[in-house]
Amino acid sequence: MNENKENPLKDEADGKAEATNAVSTETTGKTDAPEETAQPEAVEISAKTPDPEEAKTSVPKMSARLKKALLRAGAALIAALALLYGTKLSFLDLIAGAAKTGAVQTAEPGAFVKCDILVIFGTYAEEKSGGTTTGQYAVVPMEGKLVTVRITGRYLESAEAVETDTYDYISGSLSSLDRYFVVQGTAETLSEECSAQLYEWFAANEAWLAEIGFIAAAGDASFYLSDAVLMTDTVNSMNQTLVVVLTGLAILCLLYVVIELILMAVGFYLDRQERPGQPADGPDAAKNSPSDEAPPEVPAAAGGTPQKDA
C-alpha cells in the first residue's frame, strides 16, 4: 500500500524542472542564432634577427665621397703649409710692419726695416730689363756713413727728384730739403761685386765729398763706407709682391680645408643610408614606412553588426 502512494515532494520538483525546460525551449526558439562573421586574416610581421657573429665581424665602410673629400682636404692643407714655409712665414713680418730706423747699418741682417730717404749723393749701379732701368743702387748718407739703398722701379722717379734736390741744396739754390720718400725692405750685406762698385764710386767722388764737408781731405774709404744695403720691397730677402701672392694662395687653401671640414661635419659626404635621420631608401621612404600605413580594415559581418545574445 505504501508502494502505490505517490511522493508529493518528488512530484513538485519534477514539475518545476519541466517548467524550466519549457521556458528555455521557448526562449531558444524566439532567439535567432547569430550568423558567422568573416575574420580578418592575420598579418604576419617577421623581423630578421641579426646574427651576433655577423655583427661582430662587420666593419663600417667609409663612403667613396668622404674618402675623396679627405684626400682633397689633406692635399690643400699640405699645399698651404708648403706655401707658408716657402715664404719663411714672412706674412708675420708684413702683419707686424717694418721697424723704423734712421741707420740701416745698425740693423741686424735680415731685419725688416723702413727709413726716410731725404738725401741721395748718387748711384753706382743699375738693373736693367729689356733696355729699361728697373732698379738702382743709390748712395745715401746715414749717421756719418754712406749706405747703399736698392731703389726699385716704383721709386725711381722719387729717387731722381730727391737726388736733384740734394745737389740744389748743396749748391745753395735750394734753401731746404722738403722732399722725401719712404722705403721698406730687408737689411742685408753687400755682395762683393756691389761693394767693389761702391768703392769705385767713392774714389771717383772723394774730392767732391771732401768739398761739401762730408769727409776729411785724406779720409779712409772703409771708415765712411758701410757694407750694409737696404733691399727695398723685400721681406726676408724675398720679393714682397711674391710673398703677398703666395700667402694669399695659402689662405685660400686653408679656407678650402675649413669648408670641407664643415661639409663633413654636417654629413654632406655620407651615403644616404648613413645620414642622420635619413631613411635607407631615400627621402621618400619615410612616407611609405609601415609605421605610417593605415591599419588593415576589418570587413563587416555579412548580416550587419552582430547582435549580442540576450
Coordinates of N, CA, C and O in Angstrom, one line a residue, residues 34-187:
P34 N 23.2 33.9 -34.2 CA 24.0 34.9 -35.0 C 24.7 34.2 -36.1 O 25.2 33.1 -36.0
E35 N 24.7 35.0 -37.2 CA 25.5 34.4 -38.4 C 27.0 34.5 -38.2 O 27.4 35.4 -37.5
E36 N 27.7 33.7 -38.8 CA 29.1 33.6 -38.7 C 29.7 34.9 -39.4 O 29.3 35.2 -40.5
T37 N 30.7 35.6 -38.8 CA 31.3 36.7 -39.4 C 32.7 36.4 -39.9 O 33.4 35.5 -39.3
A38 N 33.1 37.1 -41.0 CA 34.4 36.8 -41.6 C 35.5 37.5 -40.8 O 35.4 38.6 -40.4
Q39 N 36.4 36.7 -40.3 CA 37.5 37.3 -39.5 C 38.7 37.7 -40.4 O 39.0 37.0 -41.4
P40 N 39.3 38.8 -40.1 CA 40.5 39.3 -41.0 C 41.7 38.3 -40.8 O 41.9 37.7 -39.8
E41 N 42.3 38.2 -42.0 CA 43.5 37.3 -41.9 C 44.6 37.9 -41.1 O 44.8 39.1 -41.2
A42 N 45.2 37.1 -40.4 CA 46.3 37.6 -39.5 C 47.5 38.0 -40.4 O 47.9 37.2 -41.3
V43 N 48.1 39.2 -40.2 CA 49.2 39.6 -40.9 C 50.5 39.3 -40.1 O 50.6 39.7 -39.0
E44 N 51.3 38.5 -40.7 CA 52.5 38.0 -40.1 C 53.6 39.0 -40.4 O 53.9 39.3 -41.5
I45 N 54.2 39.6 -39.3 CA 55.3 40.6 -39.4 C 56.5 39.9 -38.9 O 56.6 39.6 -37.7
S46 N 57.4 39.6 -39.7 CA 58.7 38.9 -39.3 C 59.8 39.9 -39.3 O 60.0 40.6 -40.3
A47 N 60.6 39.9 -38.3 CA 61.8 40.8 -38.2 C 63.0 39.9 -38.2 O 63.1 38.9 -37.5
K48 N 63.9 40.3 -39.1 CA 65.2 39.5 -39.2 C 66.0 39.7 -38.0 O 66.4 40.8 -37.6
T49 N 66.3 38.6 -37.3 CA 67.1 38.7 -36.1 C 68.6 38.8 -36.5 O 69.1 37.9 -37.2
P50 N 69.3 39.9 -36.1 CA 70.7 40.0 -36.5 C 71.5 38.9 -35.9 O 71.3 38.5 -34.8
D51 N 72.4 38.4 -36.7 CA 73.3 37.4 -36.3 C 74.4 38.0 -35.4 O 75.1 38.9 -35.9
P52 N 74.6 37.6 -34.2 CA 75.6 38.2 -33.3 C 77.0 38.1 -33.9 O 77.8 39.0 -33.8
E53 N 77.3 36.9 -34.6 CA 78.6 36.7 -35.1 C 78.9 37.7 -36.3 O 79.9 38.3 -36.5
E54 N 77.8 37.9 -37.1 CA 77.9 38.8 -38.2 C 78.1 40.2 -37.8 O 78.8 41.0 -38.4
A55 N 77.4 40.6 -36.7 CA 77.5 42.0 -36.1 C 78.9 42.2 -35.6 O 79.5 43.3 -35.7
K56 N 79.6 41.2 -35.1 CA 80.9 41.4 -34.5 C 81.9 41.5 -35.7 O 82.9 42.3 -35.6
T57 N 81.7 40.8 -36.7 CA 82.7 40.8 -37.8 C 82.5 41.9 -38.8 O 83.4 42.3 -39.6
S58 N 81.3 42.6 -38.8 CA 81.1 43.6 -39.8 C 81.8 44.9 -39.4 O 81.7 45.3 -38.2
V59 N 82.4 45.6 -40.3 CA 83.2 46.8 -40.1 C 82.5 47.9 -40.9 O 82.4 47.7 -42.1
P60 N 82.2 49.0 -40.3 CA 81.6 50.1 -41.1 C 82.5 50.6 -42.2 O 83.7 50.8 -41.9
K61 N 82.1 50.8 -43.4 CA 82.9 51.2 -44.5 C 82.8 52.7 -44.7 O 81.7 53.3 -44.6
M62 N 83.9 53.4 -45.1 CA 83.9 54.8 -45.4 C 83.4 55.0 -46.8 O 83.9 54.3 -47.7
S63 N 82.5 55.9 -47.0 CA 82.0 56.2 -48.3 C 83.1 56.7 -49.2 O 84.0 57.4 -48.8
A64 N 83.0 56.4 -50.5 CA 84.0 56.9 -51.5 C 84.0 58.4 -51.6 O 85.1 59.0 -51.7
R65 N 82.9 59.1 -51.4 CA 82.9 60.5 -51.5 C 83.6 61.1 -50.3 O 84.3 62.1 -50.4
L66 N 83.4 60.5 -49.1 CA 84.1 61.0 -47.9 C 85.7 60.8 -48.1 O 86.4 61.7 -47.7
K67 N 86.1 59.7 -48.7 CA 87.5 59.4 -48.9 C 88.1 60.5 -49.8 O 89.2 61.0 -49.5
K68 N 87.4 60.8 -50.9 CA 87.9 61.8 -51.8 C 88.0 63.2 -51.1 O 88.9 63.9 -51.4
A69 N 87.0 63.5 -50.3 CA 87.0 64.8 -49.6 C 88.1 64.9 -48.6 O 88.8 65.9 -48.5
L70 N 88.4 63.8 -47.9 CA 89.6 63.8 -47.0 C 90.9 64.0 -47.8 O 91.8 64.7 -47.3
L71 N 91.0 63.3 -48.9 CA 92.2 63.4 -49.7 C 92.4 64.9 -50.2 O 93.5 65.4 -50.2
R72 N 91.3 65.5 -50.7 CA 91.4 66.9 -51.1 C 91.7 67.8 -50.0 O 92.6 68.7 -50.2
A73 N 91.1 67.6 -48.9 CA 91.4 68.5 -47.7 C 92.9 68.3 -47.3 O 93.5 69.3 -47.0
G74 N 93.3 67.1 -47.3 CA 94.7 66.8 -46.9 C 95.7 67.5 -47.8 O 96.7 68.1 -47.4
A75 N 95.4 67.4 -49.1 CA 96.3 68.0 -50.1 C 96.3 69.5 -50.0 O 97.4 70.1 -50.1
A76 N 95.1 70.1 -49.8 CA 95.1 71.5 -49.6 C 95.8 72.0 -48.4 O 96.5 73.0 -48.4
L77 N 95.7 71.2 -47.3 CA 96.5 71.6 -46.1 C 98.0 71.5 -46.3 O 98.7 72.4 -45.9
I78 N 98.4 70.4 -47.0 CA 99.9 70.3 -47.3 C 100.3 71.4 -48.2 O 101.4 72.0 -48.0
A79 N 99.5 71.8 -49.2 CA 99.9 72.9 -50.0 C 100.0 74.2 -49.3 O 100.9 75.0 -49.5
A80 N 99.0 74.5 -48.3 CA 99.1 75.7 -47.6 C 100.3 75.8 -46.7 O 101.0 76.8 -46.6
L81 N 100.7 74.7 -46.1 CA 101.9 74.6 -45.2 C 103.1 74.8 -46.1 O 104.1 75.5 -45.6
A82 N 103.2 74.2 -47.2 CA 104.3 74.3 -48.1 C 104.5 75.8 -48.6 O 105.6 76.3 -48.6
L83 N 103.4 76.5 -48.9 CA 103.5 77.8 -49.3 C 103.9 78.8 -48.2 O 104.8 79.6 -48.4
L84 N 103.4 78.5 -47.0 CA 103.8 79.4 -45.9 C 105.3 79.1 -45.5 O 106.1 80.0 -45.2
Y85 N 105.7 77.8 -45.6 CA 107.1 77.5 -45.3 C 108.0 78.1 -46.4 O 109.1 78.6 -46.1
G86 N 107.6 78.1 -47.6 CA 108.4 78.7 -48.7 C 108.6 80.2 -48.6 O 109.6 80.7 -49.0
T87 N 107.6 80.8 -47.9 CA 107.8 82.3 -47.7 C 108.5 82.6 -46.4 O 108.6 83.8 -46.0
K88 N 108.9 81.6 -45.7 CA 109.6 81.7 -44.4 C 108.7 82.5 -43.4 O 109.2 83.2 -42.5
L89 N 107.4 82.2 -43.5 CA 106.4 82.9 -42.6 C 106.5 84.4 -42.7 O 106.3 85.1 -41.7
S90 N 106.9 84.9 -43.9 CA 107.1 86.4 -44.0 C 105.8 87.2 -43.8 O 105.9 88.4 -43.5
F91 N 104.7 86.5 -43.9 CA 103.4 87.2 -43.7 C 103.3 87.8 -42.3 O 102.7 88.8 -42.0
L92 N 104.0 87.1 -41.3 CA 104.1 87.6 -39.9 C 104.8 89.0 -39.9 O 104.4 89.9 -39.1
D93 N 105.9 89.1 -40.7 CA 106.6 90.4 -40.7 C 105.7 91.5 -41.4 O 105.8 92.7 -40.9
L94 N 105.0 91.1 -42.4 CA 104.1 92.1 -43.0 C 103.0 92.5 -42.1 O 102.6 93.7 -42.1
I95 N 102.5 91.6 -41.3 CA 101.4 92.0 -40.3 C 102.0 92.9 -39.2 O 101.4 93.9 -38.9
A96 N 103.2 92.5 -38.7 CA 103.8 93.3 -37.7 C 104.3 94.7 -38.2 O 104.3 95.7 -37.5
G97 N 104.6 94.8 -39.5 CA 105.1 96.0 -40.1 C 106.6 96.2 -39.9 O 107.3 95.5 -39.1
A98 N 107.2 97.0 -40.8 CA 108.6 97.2 -40.8 C 109.0 98.1 -39.6 O 108.3 99.1 -39.3
A99 N 110.2 97.9 -39.0 CA 110.7 98.7 -38.0 C 111.3 100.0 -38.5 O 112.1 99.9 -39.4
K100 N 111.0 101.1 -37.9 CA 111.5 102.4 -38.4 C 113.0 102.5 -37.9 O 113.3 102.3 -36.8
T101 N 113.8 103.0 -38.8 CA 115.2 103.2 -38.5 C 115.8 104.3 -39.3 O 115.3 104.6 -40.4
G102 N 116.8 105.0 -38.7 CA 117.5 106.1 -39.4 C 118.9 105.7 -39.9 O 119.6 106.5 -40.5
A103 N 119.3 104.4 -39.5 CA 120.6 103.9 -39.9 C 120.5 102.4 -40.2 O 120.4 101.6 -39.3
V104 N 120.4 102.1 -41.5 CA 120.3 100.7 -41.9 C 121.5 99.9 -41.4 O 121.3 98.7 -41.1
Q105 N 122.6 100.5 -41.3 CA 123.9 99.7 -40.9 C 123.8 99.2 -39.5 O 124.5 98.3 -39.1
T106 N 122.9 99.7 -38.7 CA 122.8 99.3 -37.3 C 121.8 98.1 -37.1 O 121.7 97.5 -36.1
A107 N 121.0 97.9 -38.2 CA 120.0 96.8 -38.1 C 120.7 95.4 -38.3 O 121.7 95.3 -39.0
E108 N 120.0 94.4 -37.7 CA 120.5 93.1 -37.9 C 120.3 92.6 -39.3 O 119.2 92.9 -39.9
P109 N 121.2 91.9 -39.9 CA 121.0 91.3 -41.3 C 119.7 90.5 -41.3 O 119.5 89.6 -40.4
G110 N 118.8 90.7 -42.3 CA 117.6 90.0 -42.3 C 116.4 90.7 -41.7 O 115.3 90.3 -41.8
A111 N 116.7 91.8 -41.0 CA 115.6 92.6 -40.4 C 114.7 93.3 -41.4 O 115.2 93.8 -42.4
F112 N 113.5 93.4 -41.1 CA 112.5 94.1 -41.9 C 112.4 95.5 -41.4 O 111.8 95.7 -40.4
V113 N 112.9 96.5 -42.2 CA 113.0 97.9 -41.7 C 112.5 98.8 -42.8 O 112.3 98.4 -43.9
K114 N 112.3 100.1 -42.3 CA 111.9 101.1 -43.3 C 112.6 102.4 -42.8 O 113.0 102.6 -41.6
C115 N 112.8 103.3 -43.8 CA 113.5 104.6 -43.5 C 113.1 105.6 -44.5 O 112.6 105.3 -45.6
D116 N 113.3 106.9 -44.1 CA 113.0 108.0 -44.9 C 114.3 108.4 -45.8 O 115.4 108.5 -45.2
I117 N 114.1 108.6 -47.0 CA 115.2 108.9 -47.9 C 115.0 110.4 -48.3 O 114.1 110.8 -49.0
L118 N 115.9 111.3 -47.6 CA 115.9 112.7 -47.9 C 117.0 113.2 -48.7 O 116.9 114.2 -49.4
V119 N 118.2 112.4 -48.7 CA 119.4 112.8 -49.4 C 119.9 111.6 -50.2 O 120.0 110.5 -49.6
I120 N 120.3 111.9 -51.4 CA 121.0 110.9 -52.2 C 122.2 111.6 -52.9 O 122.0 112.5 -53.6
F121 N 123.4 111.0 -52.6 CA 124.6 111.6 -53.2 C 124.8 111.1 -54.6 O 125.6 111.7 -55.4
G122 N 124.2 110.0 -55.0 CA 124.4 109.5 -56.4 C 124.1 108.0 -56.5 O 123.7 107.4 -55.5
T123 N 124.3 107.4 -57.6 CA 124.1 106.0 -57.8 C 125.3 105.4 -58.5 O 126.0 106.1 -59.2
Y124 N 125.6 104.1 -58.2 CA 126.8 103.5 -58.7 C 126.5 102.2 -59.5 O 127.4 101.7 -60.2
A125 N 125.3 101.8 -59.6 CA 124.9 100.6 -60.3 C 123.4 100.6 -60.7 O 122.6 101.3 -60.0
E126 N 123.1 100.0 -61.8 CA 121.7 99.9 -62.3 C 121.3 98.5 -62.6 O 122.2 97.6 -63.0
E127 N 120.0 98.2 -62.6 CA 119.5 97.0 -63.0 C 118.6 97.3 -64.2 O 117.7 98.2 -64.1
K128 N 118.8 96.5 -65.3 CA 118.0 96.7 -66.5 C 117.3 95.5 -67.0 O 117.9 94.4 -66.7
S129 N 116.2 95.6 -67.6 CA 115.5 94.5 -68.2 C 114.9 95.0 -69.6 O 114.0 95.9 -69.6
G130 N 115.4 94.4 -70.6 CA 115.0 94.8 -72.0 C 115.3 96.2 -72.3 O 114.5 96.9 -73.0
G131 N 116.5 96.7 -71.8 CA 116.9 98.1 -72.1 C 116.2 99.1 -71.2 O 116.5 100.3 -71.3
T132 N 115.3 98.7 -70.3 CA 114.7 99.6 -69.4 C 115.3 99.4 -68.0 O 115.5 98.3 -67.5
T133 N 115.5 100.6 -67.3 CA 116.1 100.5 -66.0 C 115.0 100.1 -65.0 O 113.9 100.8 -64.9
T134 N 115.2 99.0 -64.2 CA 114.3 98.6 -63.3 C 114.7 98.8 -61.8 O 113.9 98.6 -60.9
G135 N 115.9 99.2 -61.6 CA 116.4 99.4 -60.3 C 117.8 100.1 -60.3 O 118.5 100.1 -61.3
Q136 N 118.1 100.8 -59.2 CA 119.3 101.5 -59.0 C 119.9 101.3 -57.6 O 119.1 101.0 -56.6
Y137 N 121.2 101.4 -57.4 CA 121.8 101.3 -56.1 C 122.3 102.7 -55.8 O 123.3 103.2 -56.4
A138 N 121.6 103.3 -54.8 CA 121.9 104.7 -54.5 C 122.7 104.8 -53.2 O 122.7 103.9 -52.4
V139 N 123.5 105.9 -53.2 CA 124.4 106.1 -52.0 C 123.7 107.2 -51.1 O 123.4 108.3 -51.6
V140 N 123.3 106.7 -49.9 CA 122.6 107.6 -49.0 C 123.4 107.8 -47.7 O 123.8 106.8 -47.1
P141 N 123.6 109.0 -47.3 CA 124.3 109.2 -46.0 C 123.4 108.9 -44.8 O 122.2 109.4 -44.8
M142 N 123.9 108.1 -43.9 CA 123.1 107.8 -42.7 C 124.1 107.8 -41.5 O 124.9 106.9 -41.4
E143 N 123.9 108.8 -40.6 CA 124.7 108.9 -39.4 C 126.2 108.8 -39.7 O 126.9 108.0 -39.0
G144 N 126.7 109.6 -40.6 CA 128.1 109.6 -40.9 C 128.6 108.5 -41.8 O 129.8 108.5 -42.1
K145 N 127.8 107.6 -42.2 CA 128.2 106.5 -43.1 C 127.5 106.6 -44.5 O 126.3 107.2 -44.5
L146 N 128.1 106.1 -45.5 CA 127.4 106.0 -46.8 C 126.9 104.6 -47.0 O 127.6 103.6 -47.0
V147 N 125.6 104.5 -47.0 CA 124.9 103.3 -47.1 C 124.2 103.1 -48.4 O 123.7 104.1 -49.0
T148 N 124.2 101.9 -48.9 CA 123.5 101.6 -50.2 C 122.1 101.3 -50.0 O 121.7 100.5 -49.1
V149 N 121.2 101.9 -50.8 CA 119.8 101.6 -50.8 C 119.4 101.2 -52.2 O 119.6 101.9 -53.2
R150 N 118.9 100.0 -52.4 CA 118.5 99.5 -53.7 C 117.1 100.0 -54.0 O 116.1 99.7 -53.3
I151 N 117.0 100.9 -55.0 CA 115.8 101.5 -55.4 C 115.1 100.7 -56.4 O 115.7 100.4 -57.5
T152 N 113.9 100.3 -56.2 CA 113.1 99.5 -57.2 C 112.4 100.5 -58.1 O 112.4 101.7 -58.0
G153 N 111.8 99.9 -59.2 CA 111.2 100.7 -60.3 C 110.2 101.7 -59.8 O 110.2 102.8 -60.4
R154 N 109.4 101.4 -58.8 CA 108.3 102.3 -58.5 C 108.9 103.6 -57.7 O 108.1 104.6 -57.6
Y155 N 110.1 103.5 -57.3 CA 110.7 104.7 -56.6 C 111.7 105.4 -57.4 O 112.3 106.4 -56.9
L156 N 111.9 105.0 -58.7 CA 112.9 105.7 -59.5 C 112.7 107.2 -59.7 O 113.6 108.0 -59.6
E157 N 111.5 107.6 -60.0 CA 111.2 109.0 -60.2 C 111.4 109.8 -58.9 O 111.9 110.9 -58.9
S158 N 110.9 109.2 -57.8 CA 111.1 109.9 -56.5 C 112.6 110.0 -56.1 O 113.0 111.1 -55.6
A159 N 113.4 109.0 -56.4 CA 114.8 109.0 -56.1 C 115.5 110.1 -57.0 O 116.4 110.8 -56.5
E160 N 115.1 110.1 -58.2 CA 115.7 111.1 -59.1 C 115.4 112.6 -58.6 O 116.3 113.5 -58.6
A161 N 114.2 112.8 -58.2 CA 113.8 114.1 -57.6 C 114.6 114.4 -56.4 O 115.0 115.6 -56.2
V162 N 114.7 113.5 -55.5 CA 115.5 113.7 -54.2 C 116.9 114.0 -54.5 O 117.6 114.9 -53.9
E163 N 117.5 113.3 -55.5 CA 118.9 113.5 -55.8 C 119.1 114.9 -56.4 O 120.1 115.6 -56.1
T164 N 118.2 115.3 -57.2 CA 118.3 116.7 -57.8 C 118.2 117.7 -56.7 O 118.9 118.7 -56.7
D165 N 117.2 117.5 -55.7 CA 117.1 118.5 -54.6 C 118.4 118.5 -53.8 O 118.8 119.6 -53.2
T166 N 119.0 117.4 -53.6 CA 120.3 117.3 -52.9 C 121.4 118.2 -53.5 O 122.0 118.9 -52.8
Y167 N 121.6 118.0 -54.8 CA 122.6 118.9 -55.5 C 122.2 120.3 -55.4 O 123.1 121.2 -55.2
D168 N 120.9 120.7 -55.6 CA 120.5 122.1 -55.5 C 120.7 122.6 -54.1 O 121.1 123.8 -53.9
Y169 N 120.5 121.8 -53.1 CA 120.7 122.3 -51.7 C 122.2 122.5 -51.4 O 122.5 123.5 -50.8
I170 N 123.0 121.6 -51.9 CA 124.4 121.7 -51.7 C 125.0 123.0 -52.4 O 125.8 123.7 -51.9
S171 N 124.5 123.2 -53.6 CA 124.9 124.4 -54.4 C 124.4 125.7 -53.9 O 124.8 126.8 -54.3
G172 N 123.4 125.6 -53.0 CA 122.8 126.8 -52.5 C 121.5 127.3 -53.2 O 120.9 128.3 -52.8
S173 N 121.1 126.7 -54.2 CA 119.9 127.1 -55.0 C 118.6 126.7 -54.3 O 117.5 127.1 -54.7
L174 N 118.7 125.8 -53.3 CA 117.6 125.3 -52.6 C 117.8 125.6 -51.1 O 118.9 125.2 -50.6
S175 N 116.8 126.2 -50.4 CA 117.0 126.6 -49.0 C 116.8 125.4 -48.1 O 117.4 125.4 -47.0
S176 N 116.0 124.4 -48.4 CA 115.8 123.3 -47.5 C 115.4 122.1 -48.3 O 115.0 122.2 -49.5
L177 N 115.5 121.0 -47.6 CA 115.2 119.7 -48.3 C 113.8 119.2 -47.7 O 113.7 118.8 -46.6
D178 N 112.8 119.5 -48.5 CA 111.4 119.1 -48.0 C 110.9 117.9 -48.7 O 109.8 117.4 -48.3
R179 N 111.5 117.4 -49.7 CA 111.0 116.3 -50.4 C 111.7 115.0 -50.0 O 112.9 114.9 -49.8
Y180 N 110.9 113.9 -49.7 CA 111.5 112.6 -49.3 C 110.5 111.5 -49.7 O 109.3 111.8 -50.0
F181 N 110.9 110.3 -49.6 CA 110.1 109.2 -49.8 C 110.5 108.1 -48.8 O 111.6 108.1 -48.3
V182 N 109.6 107.2 -48.5 CA 109.8 106.2 -47.5 C 109.9 104.8 -48.2 O 109.1 104.5 -49.1
V183 N 110.9 104.1 -47.9 CA 111.1 102.7 -48.4 C 111.2 101.7 -47.3 O 111.6 102.1 -46.2
Q184 N 110.8 100.5 -47.6 CA 111.0 99.4 -46.6 C 111.5 98.2 -47.3 O 111.3 98.0 -48.5
G185 N 112.2 97.4 -46.6 CA 112.8 96.2 -47.1 C 113.6 95.4 -46.1 O 113.5 95.6 -44.9
T186 N 114.5 94.6 -46.6 CA 115.3 93.7 -45.8 C 116.7 94.3 -45.7 O 117.3 94.7 -46.8
A187 N 117.3 94.4 -44.5 CA 118.7 94.8 -44.3 C 119.6 93.6 -44.6 O 119.5 92.6 -44.0

